[in-house]
PDB file of C-alpha atoms and ligand atoms in Angstrom:
ATOM      1  CA  MET A  30      -4.190  13.077  21.364  1.00 61.00           C
ATOM      2  CA  GLY A  31      -6.852  11.967  18.859  1.00 77.00           C
ATOM      3  CA  GLN A  32      -8.536   8.599  18.611  1.00 90.00           C
ATOM      4  CA  PRO A  33      -6.590   5.942  16.670  1.00 96.00           C
ATOM      5  CA  ILE A  34      -7.865   5.237  13.155  1.00 97.00           C
ATOM      6  CA  THR A  35      -8.642   1.550  12.658  1.00 98.00           C
ATOM      7  CA  ILE A  36      -9.111  -0.767   9.699  1.00 98.00           C
ATOM      8  CA  LYS A  37     -12.798  -0.932  10.651  1.00 98.00           C
ATOM      9  CA  HIS A  38     -13.025   2.875  10.189  1.00 98.00           C
ATOM     10  CA  LEU A  39     -11.590   2.485   6.691  1.00 98.00           C
ATOM     11  CA  LYS A  40     -14.090  -0.250   5.796  1.00 98.00           C
ATOM     12  CA  ASP A  41     -16.894   1.988   7.100  1.00 98.00           C
ATOM     13  CA  LYS A  42     -15.611   4.801   4.885  1.00 98.00           C
ATOM     14  CA  LYS A  43     -15.918   2.546   1.838  1.00 98.00           C
ATOM     15  CA  ALA A  44     -19.483   1.634   2.822  1.00 97.00           C
ATOM     16  CA  LYS A  45     -20.313   5.356   3.138  1.00 98.00           C
ATOM     17  CA  GLY A  46     -18.571   6.294  -0.117  1.00 97.00           C
ATOM     18  CA  GLU A  47     -15.921   8.418   1.688  1.00 98.00           C
ATOM     19  CA  LYS A  48     -12.423   8.373   0.237  1.00 98.00           C
ATOM     20  CA  PHE A  49      -9.289   8.050   2.369  1.00 98.00           C
ATOM     21  CA  ALA A  50      -5.655   9.039   1.946  1.00 98.00           C
ATOM     22  CA  MET A  51      -2.511   6.948   2.280  1.00 98.00           C
ATOM     23  CA  LEU A  52       1.164   7.898   1.932  1.00 98.00           C
ATOM     24  CA  THR A  53       4.391   6.036   2.392  1.00 98.00           C
ATOM     25  CA  ALA A  54       6.690   7.045   5.235  1.00 98.00           C
ATOM     26  CA  TYR A  55       9.794   5.362   6.551  1.00 98.00           C
ATOM     27  CA  ASP A  56      10.797   7.449   9.587  1.00 98.00           C
ATOM     28  CA  ALA A  57       9.263   8.992  12.705  1.00 98.00           C
ATOM     29  CA  THR A  58       9.478  12.617  11.530  1.00 98.00           C
ATOM     30  CA  LEU A  59       7.603  12.211   8.250  1.00 98.00           C
ATOM     31  CA  ALA A  60       5.202   9.765   9.901  1.00 98.00           C
ATOM     32  CA  GLY A  61       4.385  12.438  12.509  1.00 98.00           C
ATOM     33  CA  ILE A  62       3.793  14.986   9.740  1.00 98.00           C
ATOM     34  CA  CYS A  63       1.477  12.531   7.960  1.00 98.00           C
ATOM     35  CA  GLU A  64      -0.493  11.966  11.145  1.00 98.00           C
ATOM     36  CA  ALA A  65      -0.747  15.702  11.893  1.00 98.00           C
ATOM     37  CA  ALA A  66      -1.918  16.344   8.312  1.00 98.00           C
ATOM     38  CA  GLY A  67      -4.744  13.790   8.477  1.00 98.00           C
ATOM     39  CA  VAL A  68      -3.319  10.864   6.502  1.00 98.00           C
ATOM     40  CA  ASP A  69      -5.438   7.784   7.301  1.00 98.00           C
ATOM     41  CA  VAL A  70      -2.918   5.036   6.477  1.00 98.00           C
ATOM     42  CA  ILE A  71       0.879   5.132   6.423  1.00 99.00           C
ATOM     43  CA  LEU A  72       2.472   2.541   4.183  1.00 99.00           C
ATOM     44  CA  VAL A  73       5.910   1.411   5.251  1.00 99.00           C
ATOM     45  CA  GLY A  74       6.526   0.271   1.711  1.00 98.00           C
ATOM     46  CA  ASP A  75       9.412  -1.811   0.476  1.00 98.00           C
ATOM     47  CA  SER A  76       9.914   1.155  -1.872  1.00 98.00           C
ATOM     48  CA  LEU A  77      12.250   2.129   0.978  1.00 98.00           C
ATOM     49  CA  GLY A  78      14.758  -0.149  -0.738  1.00 98.00           C
ATOM     50  CA  MET A  79      14.900   2.317  -3.616  1.00 97.00           C
ATOM     51  CA  VAL A  80      14.170   5.729  -2.050  1.00 97.00           C
ATOM     52  CA  VAL A  81      15.969   5.269   1.296  1.00 97.00           C
ATOM     53  CA  GLN A  82      18.553   2.551   0.700  1.00 98.00           C
ATOM     54  CA  GLY A  83      19.340   3.521  -2.895  1.00 97.00           C
ATOM     55  CA  HIS A  84      18.884   0.102  -4.501  1.00 98.00           C
ATOM     56  CA  ALA A  85      17.752  -0.134  -8.133  1.00 97.00           C
ATOM     57  CA  THR A  86      14.757  -2.339  -7.196  1.00 97.00           C
ATOM     58  CA  THR A  87      12.855  -3.440  -4.085  1.00 98.00           C
ATOM     59  CA  VAL A  88      14.242  -6.990  -4.352  1.00 98.00           C
ATOM     60  CA  PRO A  89      17.144  -6.593  -1.852  1.00 98.00           C
ATOM     61  CA  VAL A  90      14.883  -5.403   1.002  1.00 98.00           C
ATOM     62  CA  LYS A  91      14.870  -7.706   4.063  1.00 98.00           C
ATOM     63  CA  VAL A  92      12.293  -8.305   6.796  1.00 98.00           C
ATOM     64  CA  ASP A  93      14.729  -6.727   9.294  1.00 98.00           C
ATOM     65  CA  ASP A  94      14.754  -3.519   7.207  1.00 98.00           C
ATOM     66  CA  MET A  95      10.949  -3.391   7.261  1.00 98.00           C
ATOM     67  CA  ILE A  96      10.907  -3.860  11.037  1.00 98.00           C
ATOM     68  CA  TYR A  97      13.506  -1.118  11.605  1.00 98.00           C
ATOM     69  CA  HIS A  98      11.499   1.429   9.574  1.00 98.00           C
ATOM     70  CA  SER A  99       8.055   0.385  10.794  1.00 98.00           C
ATOM     71  CA  GLN A 100       9.186   0.747  14.431  1.00 98.00           C
ATOM     72  CA  ALA A 101      10.241   4.330  13.673  1.00 98.00           C
ATOM     73  CA  VAL A 102       6.950   5.069  11.906  1.00 98.00           C
ATOM     74  CA  ALA A 103       4.935   3.601  14.791  1.00 98.00           C
ATOM     75  CA  LYS A 104       6.672   5.983  17.196  1.00 98.00           C
ATOM     76  CA  GLY A 105       5.927   8.998  14.993  1.00 98.00           C
ATOM     77  CA  ALA A 106       2.330   8.131  14.139  1.00 98.00           C
ATOM     78  CA  PRO A 107       0.669   6.205  16.971  1.00 98.00           C
ATOM     79  CA  ASN A 108      -2.881   6.968  15.776  1.00 98.00           C
ATOM     80  CA  THR A 109      -2.577   6.252  12.061  1.00 98.00           C
ATOM     81  CA  VAL A 110      -3.090   2.801  10.523  1.00 98.00           C
ATOM     82  CA  LYS A 111       0.340   1.318   9.793  1.00 98.00           C
ATOM     83  CA  MET A 112       0.506  -0.966   6.747  1.00 99.00           C
ATOM     84  CA  VAL A 113       3.827  -2.756   6.271  1.00 99.00           C
ATOM     85  CA  ASP A 114       5.082  -4.617   3.197  1.00 98.00           C
ATOM     86  CA  MET A 115       6.126  -8.246   3.296  1.00 98.00           C
ATOM     87  CA  PRO A 116       9.343  -7.965   1.235  1.00 98.00           C
ATOM     88  CA  PHE A 117      10.513 -10.166  -1.650  1.00 98.00           C
ATOM     89  CA  MET A 118      10.598 -13.898  -0.837  1.00 98.00           C
ATOM     90  CA  SER A 119       9.470 -13.403   2.756  1.00 98.00           C
ATOM     91  CA  PHE A 120       6.186 -15.219   2.090  1.00 98.00           C
ATOM     92  CA  ALA A 121       7.256 -17.951  -0.335  1.00 96.00           C
ATOM     93  CA  TYR A 122       6.009 -20.854   1.804  1.00 94.00           C
ATOM     94  CA  PRO A 123       3.372 -20.862   4.565  1.00 93.00           C
ATOM     95  CA  THR A 124       5.463 -21.314   7.715  1.00 95.00           C
ATOM     96  CA  GLN A 125       7.977 -18.708   6.571  1.00 97.00           C
ATOM     97  CA  ALA A 126       5.136 -16.271   5.735  1.00 96.00           C
ATOM     98  CA  ILE A 127       3.465 -16.768   9.088  1.00 97.00           C
ATOM     99  CA  ASP A 128       6.746 -16.304  10.978  1.00 98.00           C
ATOM    100  CA  ASN A 129       7.545 -13.117   9.052  1.00 98.00           C
ATOM    101  CA  ALA A 130       4.029 -11.686   9.410  1.00 98.00           C
ATOM    102  CA  THR A 131       4.308 -12.350  13.150  1.00 98.00           C
ATOM    103  CA  ARG A 132       7.599 -10.428  13.278  1.00 98.00           C
ATOM    104  CA  LEU A 133       6.164  -7.503  11.314  1.00 98.00           C
ATOM    105  CA  MET A 134       3.222  -7.275  13.713  1.00 98.00           C
ATOM    106  CA  GLN A 135       4.964  -8.034  17.015  1.00 98.00           C
ATOM    107  CA  ASP A 136       8.323  -6.312  16.460  1.00 98.00           C
ATOM    108  CA  GLY A 137       7.389  -3.880  13.690  1.00 98.00           C
ATOM    109  CA  LEU A 138       3.996  -2.931  15.168  1.00 98.00           C
ATOM    110  CA  ALA A 139       2.274  -3.339  11.792  1.00 98.00           C
ATOM    111  CA  GLU A 140      -1.524  -3.264  11.918  1.00 98.00           C
ATOM    112  CA  ILE A 141      -1.975  -4.672   8.425  1.00 98.00           C
ATOM    113  CA  ILE A 142       0.549  -6.335   6.159  1.00 98.00           C
ATOM    114  CA  LYS A 143       0.694  -5.953   2.386  1.00 98.00           C
ATOM    115  CA  ILE A 144       1.503  -8.855   0.100  1.00 98.00           C
ATOM    116  CA  GLU A 145       2.170  -8.613  -3.626  1.00 98.00           C
ATOM    117  CA  SER A 146      -0.338 -11.234  -4.705  1.00 96.00           C
ATOM    118  CA  THR A 147      -2.125 -13.237  -7.315  1.00 96.00           C
ATOM    119  CA  VAL A 148      -4.714 -15.908  -6.650  1.00 97.00           C
ATOM    120  CA  HIS A 149      -1.773 -18.158  -5.677  1.00 96.00           C
ATOM    121  CA  GLN A 150      -1.586 -16.335  -2.330  1.00 97.00           C
ATOM    122  CA  ALA A 151      -5.266 -17.089  -1.543  1.00 98.00           C
ATOM    123  CA  GLU A 152      -4.587 -19.977   0.855  1.00 97.00           C
ATOM    124  CA  LEU A 153      -1.872 -18.018   2.633  1.00 97.00           C
ATOM    125  CA  ILE A 154      -4.171 -15.008   3.034  1.00 98.00           C
ATOM    126  CA  THR A 155      -6.871 -17.260   4.489  1.00 98.00           C
ATOM    127  CA  GLU A 156      -4.393 -18.719   6.967  1.00 97.00           C
ATOM    128  CA  LEU A 157      -3.144 -15.282   8.031  1.00 97.00           C
ATOM    129  CA  SER A 158      -6.669 -13.933   8.278  1.00 97.00           C
ATOM    130  CA  ARG A 159      -7.798 -16.898  10.424  1.00 97.00           C
ATOM    131  CA  ASN A 160      -4.942 -16.057  12.777  1.00 96.00           C
ATOM    132  CA  GLY A 161      -5.963 -12.410  13.094  1.00 97.00           C
ATOM    133  CA  VAL A 162      -3.502 -10.888  10.645  1.00 98.00           C
ATOM    134  CA  PRO A 163      -5.126  -8.212   8.458  1.00 98.00           C
ATOM    135  CA  VAL A 164      -3.867  -8.362   4.859  1.00 98.00           C
ATOM    136  CA  CYS A 165      -3.861  -5.962   1.921  1.00 98.00           C
ATOM    137  CA  ALA A 166      -3.473  -7.840  -1.374  1.00 98.00           C
ATOM    138  CA  HIS A 167      -1.369  -5.823  -3.858  1.00 98.00           C
ATOM    139  CA  LEU A 168      -2.318  -6.557  -7.492  1.00 98.00           C
ATOM    140  CA  GLY A 169      -1.506  -5.155 -10.932  1.00 98.00           C
ATOM    141  CA  LEU A 170       2.086  -3.997 -11.182  1.00 98.00           C
ATOM    142  CA  THR A 171       3.996  -5.941  -8.536  1.00 98.00           C
ATOM    143  CA  PRO A 172       7.499  -4.406  -8.345  1.00 98.00           C
ATOM    144  CA  GLN A 173       9.011  -7.384  -6.475  1.00 98.00           C
ATOM    145  CA  THR A 174       8.633  -9.416  -9.690  1.00 97.00           C
ATOM    146  CA  ILE A 175      10.455  -6.823 -11.830  1.00 97.00           C
ATOM    147  CA  HIS A 176      13.080  -9.331 -12.968  1.00 97.00           C
ATOM    148  CA  LYS A 177      10.285 -11.537 -14.356  1.00 94.00           C
ATOM    149  CA  LEU A 178       8.199  -8.623 -15.721  1.00 93.00           C
ATOM    150  CA  GLY A 179      11.046  -6.719 -17.337  1.00 94.00           C
ATOM    151  CA  SER A 180       9.405  -3.297 -16.955  1.00 93.00           C
ATOM    152  CA  TYR A 181       7.349  -1.159 -14.577  1.00 94.00           C
ATOM    153  CA  GLY A 182       4.649  -0.599 -17.229  1.00 93.00           C
ATOM    154  CA  LYS A 183       0.886  -0.745 -16.712  1.00 96.00           C
ATOM    155  CA  ARG A 184      -0.704  -4.152 -16.134  1.00 97.00           C
ATOM    156  CA  GLY A 185      -4.149  -5.329 -17.208  1.00 97.00           C
ATOM    157  CA  LYS A 186      -4.123  -3.485 -20.512  1.00 96.00           C
ATOM    158  CA  ASP A 187      -5.372  -6.454 -22.545  1.00 97.00           C
ATOM    159  CA  ALA A 188      -8.729  -8.062 -21.874  1.00 98.00           C
ATOM    160  CA  ALA A 189      -7.333 -11.375 -20.618  1.00 98.00           C
ATOM    161  CA  GLU A 190      -4.957  -9.801 -18.092  1.00 97.00           C
ATOM    162  CA  ALA A 191      -7.670  -7.348 -16.944  1.00 98.00           C
ATOM    163  CA  GLN A 192     -10.066 -10.254 -16.359  1.00 98.00           C
ATOM    164  CA  GLN A 193      -7.350 -12.116 -14.421  1.00 98.00           C
ATOM    165  CA  ILE A 194      -6.756  -9.124 -12.124  1.00 98.00           C
ATOM    166  CA  LEU A 195     -10.519  -8.739 -11.543  1.00 98.00           C
ATOM    167  CA  ASN A 196     -10.878 -12.469 -10.789  1.00 98.00           C
ATOM    168  CA  ASP A 197      -7.844 -12.422  -8.479  1.00 98.00           C
ATOM    169  CA  ALA A 198      -9.147  -9.409  -6.537  1.00 98.00           C
ATOM    170  CA  GLN A 199     -12.484 -11.125  -5.973  1.00 98.00           C
ATOM    171  CA  ALA A 200     -10.832 -14.425  -5.000  1.00 98.00           C
ATOM    172  CA  LEU A 201      -8.483 -12.692  -2.551  1.00 98.00           C
ATOM    173  CA  GLU A 202     -11.366 -10.816  -0.936  1.00 98.00           C
ATOM    174  CA  GLN A 203     -13.113 -14.177  -0.524  1.00 98.00           C
ATOM    175  CA  ALA A 204      -9.887 -15.599   0.906  1.00 98.00           C
ATOM    176  CA  GLY A 205      -9.938 -12.961   3.649  1.00 98.00           C
ATOM    177  CA  ALA A 206      -8.059  -9.909   2.324  1.00 98.00           C
ATOM    178  CA  ASP A 207      -9.136  -6.765   4.187  1.00 98.00           C
ATOM    179  CA  MET A 208      -8.041  -4.372   1.446  1.00 98.00           C
ATOM    180  CA  ILE A 209      -6.917  -4.516  -2.176  1.00 98.00           C
ATOM    181  CA  LEU A 210      -4.195  -2.270  -3.614  1.00 98.00           C
ATOM    182  CA  LEU A 211      -4.084  -1.792  -7.386  1.00 98.00           C
ATOM    183  CA  GLU A 212      -0.862  -0.428  -8.861  1.00 98.00           C
ATOM    184  CA  CYS A 213      -0.650   0.882 -12.432  1.00 98.00           C
ATOM    185  CA  VAL A 214      -3.778  -0.589 -13.998  1.00 98.00           C
ATOM    186  CA  PRO A 215      -6.244   1.103 -16.365  1.00 98.00           C
ATOM    187  CA  ALA A 216      -8.785   3.353 -14.618  1.00 98.00           C
ATOM    188  CA  LYS A 217     -11.658   1.371 -16.135  1.00 98.00           C
ATOM    189  CA  LEU A 218     -10.399  -1.870 -14.591  1.00 98.00           C
ATOM    190  CA  ALA A 219      -9.808  -0.223 -11.181  1.00 98.00           C
ATOM    191  CA  LYS A 220     -13.369   1.122 -11.246  1.00 98.00           C
ATOM    192  CA  GLN A 221     -14.694  -2.374 -12.027  1.00 98.00           C
ATOM    193  CA  VAL A 222     -12.671  -3.979  -9.205  1.00 98.00           C
ATOM    194  CA  THR A 223     -13.766  -1.262  -6.749  1.00 98.00           C
ATOM    195  CA  ALA A 224     -17.426  -1.829  -7.564  1.00 98.00           C
ATOM    196  CA  SER A 225     -17.114  -5.604  -7.321  1.00 98.00           C
ATOM    197  CA  VAL A 226     -15.545  -5.998  -3.856  1.00 98.00           C
ATOM    198  CA  ALA A 227     -16.799  -4.853  -0.451  1.00 98.00           C
ATOM    199  CA  VAL A 228     -13.323  -4.165   0.963  1.00 98.00           C
ATOM    200  CA  PRO A 229     -11.539  -0.830   0.336  1.00 98.00           C
ATOM    201  CA  VAL A 230      -9.561  -0.579  -2.916  1.00 98.00           C
ATOM    202  CA  ILE A 231      -6.492   1.682  -2.822  1.00 98.00           C
ATOM    203  CA  GLY A 232      -5.089   2.908  -6.118  1.00 98.00           C
ATOM    204  CA  ILE A 233      -1.743   4.182  -7.359  1.00 98.00           C
ATOM    205  CA  GLY A 234      -1.701   5.000 -11.040  1.00 98.00           C
ATOM    206  CA  ALA A 235      -5.165   3.422 -11.219  1.00 98.00           C
ATOM    207  CA  GLY A 236      -7.370   6.459 -11.848  1.00 98.00           C
ATOM    208  CA  ALA A 237      -9.890   8.263  -9.682  1.00 98.00           C
ATOM    209  CA  ASP A 238     -12.628   5.664  -9.211  1.00 98.00           C
ATOM    210  CA  VAL A 239     -11.148   3.803  -6.238  1.00 98.00           C
ATOM    211  CA  ASP A 240     -11.744   4.159  -2.499  1.00 98.00           C
ATOM    212  CA  ALA A 241      -8.329   5.575  -1.575  1.00 98.00           C
ATOM    213  CA  GLN A 242      -5.119   6.873  -3.136  1.00 98.00           C
ATOM    214  CA  VAL A 243      -1.545   6.129  -2.139  1.00 98.00           C
ATOM    215  CA  LEU A 244       1.663   7.798  -3.284  1.00 98.00           C
ATOM    216  CA  VAL A 245       5.313   7.657  -2.278  1.00 98.00           C
ATOM    217  CA  ILE A 246       5.848  10.670   0.011  1.00 98.00           C
ATOM    218  CA  TYR A 247       9.098  11.707  -1.679  1.00 98.00           C
ATOM    219  CA  ASP A 248       7.183  12.014  -4.982  1.00 97.00           C
ATOM    220  CA  ILE A 249       4.599  14.442  -3.549  1.00 98.00           C
ATOM    221  CA  LEU A 250       7.448  16.487  -2.056  1.00 97.00           C
ATOM    222  CA  GLY A 251       9.304  16.609  -5.375  1.00 96.00           C
ATOM    223  CA  MET A 252      12.314  14.862  -3.837  1.00 95.00           C
ATOM    224  CA  SER A 253      12.572  11.858  -6.122  1.00 88.00           C
ATOM    225  CA  GLY A 254      14.323  13.575  -9.018  1.00 87.00           C
ATOM    226  CA  TYR A 255      11.486  12.525 -11.277  1.00 87.00           C
ATOM    227  CA  ILE A 256       7.724  12.518 -10.730  1.00 92.00           C
ATOM    228  CA  PRO A 257       5.774   9.530 -12.070  1.00 94.00           C
ATOM    229  CA  SER A 258       2.972  10.544 -14.470  1.00 94.00           C
ATOM    230  CA  PHE A 259       0.302   9.547 -11.913  1.00 96.00           C
ATOM    231  CA  ALA A 260       1.841  11.560  -9.039  1.00 97.00           C
ATOM    232  CA  LYS A 261       2.049  15.305  -8.372  1.00 96.00           C
ATOM    233  CA  ASN A 262       4.480  17.615  -6.576  1.00 97.00           C
ATOM    234  CA  PHE A 263       2.219  19.085  -3.866  1.00 98.00           C
ATOM    235  CA  LEU A 264       5.124  21.016  -2.309  1.00 97.00           C
ATOM    236  CA  ALA A 265       5.334  23.156  -5.451  1.00 96.00           C
ATOM    237  CA  GLU A 266       2.026  24.815  -4.462  1.00 94.00           C
ATOM    238  CA  ASN A 267       2.660  24.933  -0.693  1.00 97.00           C
ATOM    239  CA  ASP A 268       5.268  26.571   1.506  1.00 95.00           C
ATOM    240  CA  SER A 269       5.692  23.699   3.980  1.00 97.00           C
ATOM    241  CA  VAL A 270       5.889  19.917   4.012  1.00 98.00           C
ATOM    242  CA  VAL A 271       2.875  19.683   6.327  1.00 98.00           C
ATOM    243  CA  GLY A 272       0.946  22.000   3.975  1.00 98.00           C
ATOM    244  CA  ALA A 273       1.791  19.786   0.999  1.00 98.00           C
ATOM    245  CA  VAL A 274       0.654  16.654   2.833  1.00 98.00           C
ATOM    246  CA  GLN A 275      -2.540  18.410   4.007  1.00 98.00           C
ATOM    247  CA  GLN A 276      -3.305  19.384   0.421  1.00 98.00           C
ATOM    248  CA  PHE A 277      -2.745  15.817  -0.774  1.00 98.00           C
ATOM    249  CA  VAL A 278      -5.156  14.573   1.911  1.00 98.00           C
ATOM    250  CA  ALA A 279      -7.789  17.204   1.098  1.00 98.00           C
ATOM    251  CA  ASP A 280      -7.526  16.609  -2.662  1.00 98.00           C
ATOM    252  CA  VAL A 281      -7.827  12.820  -2.280  1.00 98.00           C
ATOM    253  CA  LYS A 282     -10.825  13.127   0.045  1.00 98.00           C
ATOM    254  CA  SER A 283     -12.624  15.653  -2.192  1.00 98.00           C
ATOM    255  CA  GLY A 284     -11.865  13.650  -5.341  1.00 97.00           C
ATOM    256  CA  ALA A 285      -9.779  16.513  -6.803  1.00 97.00           C
ATOM    257  CA  PHE A 286      -6.753  14.155  -6.965  1.00 98.00           C
ATOM    258  CA  PRO A 287      -6.213  12.463  -9.274  1.00 97.00           C
ATOM    259  CA  ALA A 288      -7.909  14.670 -11.841  1.00 91.00           C
ATOM    260  CA  GLY A 289     -10.438  12.535 -13.720  1.00 70.00           C
TER     261      GLY A 289
HETATM  262  O1  KIV B  26       6.355  -0.051  -1.574  1.00 73.82           O
HETATM  263  C1  KIV B  26       5.564   0.839  -1.864  1.00 73.82           C
HETATM  264  O2  KIV B  26       5.785   2.033  -1.592  1.00 73.82           O
HETATM  265  C2  KIV B  26       4.330   0.461  -2.535  1.00 73.82           C
HETATM  266  C3  KIV B  26       3.500   1.560  -3.134  1.00 73.82           C
HETATM  267  C4  KIV B  26       4.151   2.099  -4.338  1.00 73.82           C
HETATM  268  C5  KIV B  26       2.102   1.139  -3.368  1.00 73.82           C
HETATM  269  O3  KIV B  26       4.012  -0.680  -2.605  1.00 73.82           O
END
């Protein structure tokens, strides 16, 4: 059995300019494959609401659902960092957020929680951080707000919104966030954010100049019925699931994925 990867290892990788690889997983079997293939972080994403539960959005996902899936992932991948999403409206006010983060860590065995954020979550992130809860602040496209946004399109395309995302990332790092995740933002903005914060920046649809890449595992296995423009079917070039995941990991770490 190898040594567990820790959040400190991931911060050290950023300092050394080494990229790391993250995939979603929602069950013990795929989590075990991710661990065996060298994935550094498994995200138990609330995308499970769409790809596992079959909902049209992530909005119906409950804290209990996250705990059920993160317990399974923890059994399959004991040595990989487990990041777990705080689902829609589970962090709307401080006491509720702290209770739910506690459940995700104590019952769900999360090692870091992810919160779809703007600067408005800064105080909450400080409070969680002071209490020993590692937080990844998810900025850019925030799918939980789909009914406000109206579409899953790129965020930060105009100068004002790009500046807001950059400011928010810096403020949330100051507030105590241990990582930043940028979803569907222009590559130029992701590069700027990555250079301006000391914590690791994970990208999805955010170009190559970030510290780590994350994708939904069903997308890299060609199981989703459609492959987002920023993803790639790694199973198409491999004859096994573990081979596909290994190639994803190798390509992220070498900088071959995503192609610049
Ligand atoms: O829930 C999820 O899988 C996510 C990723 C798409 C980043 O948040």
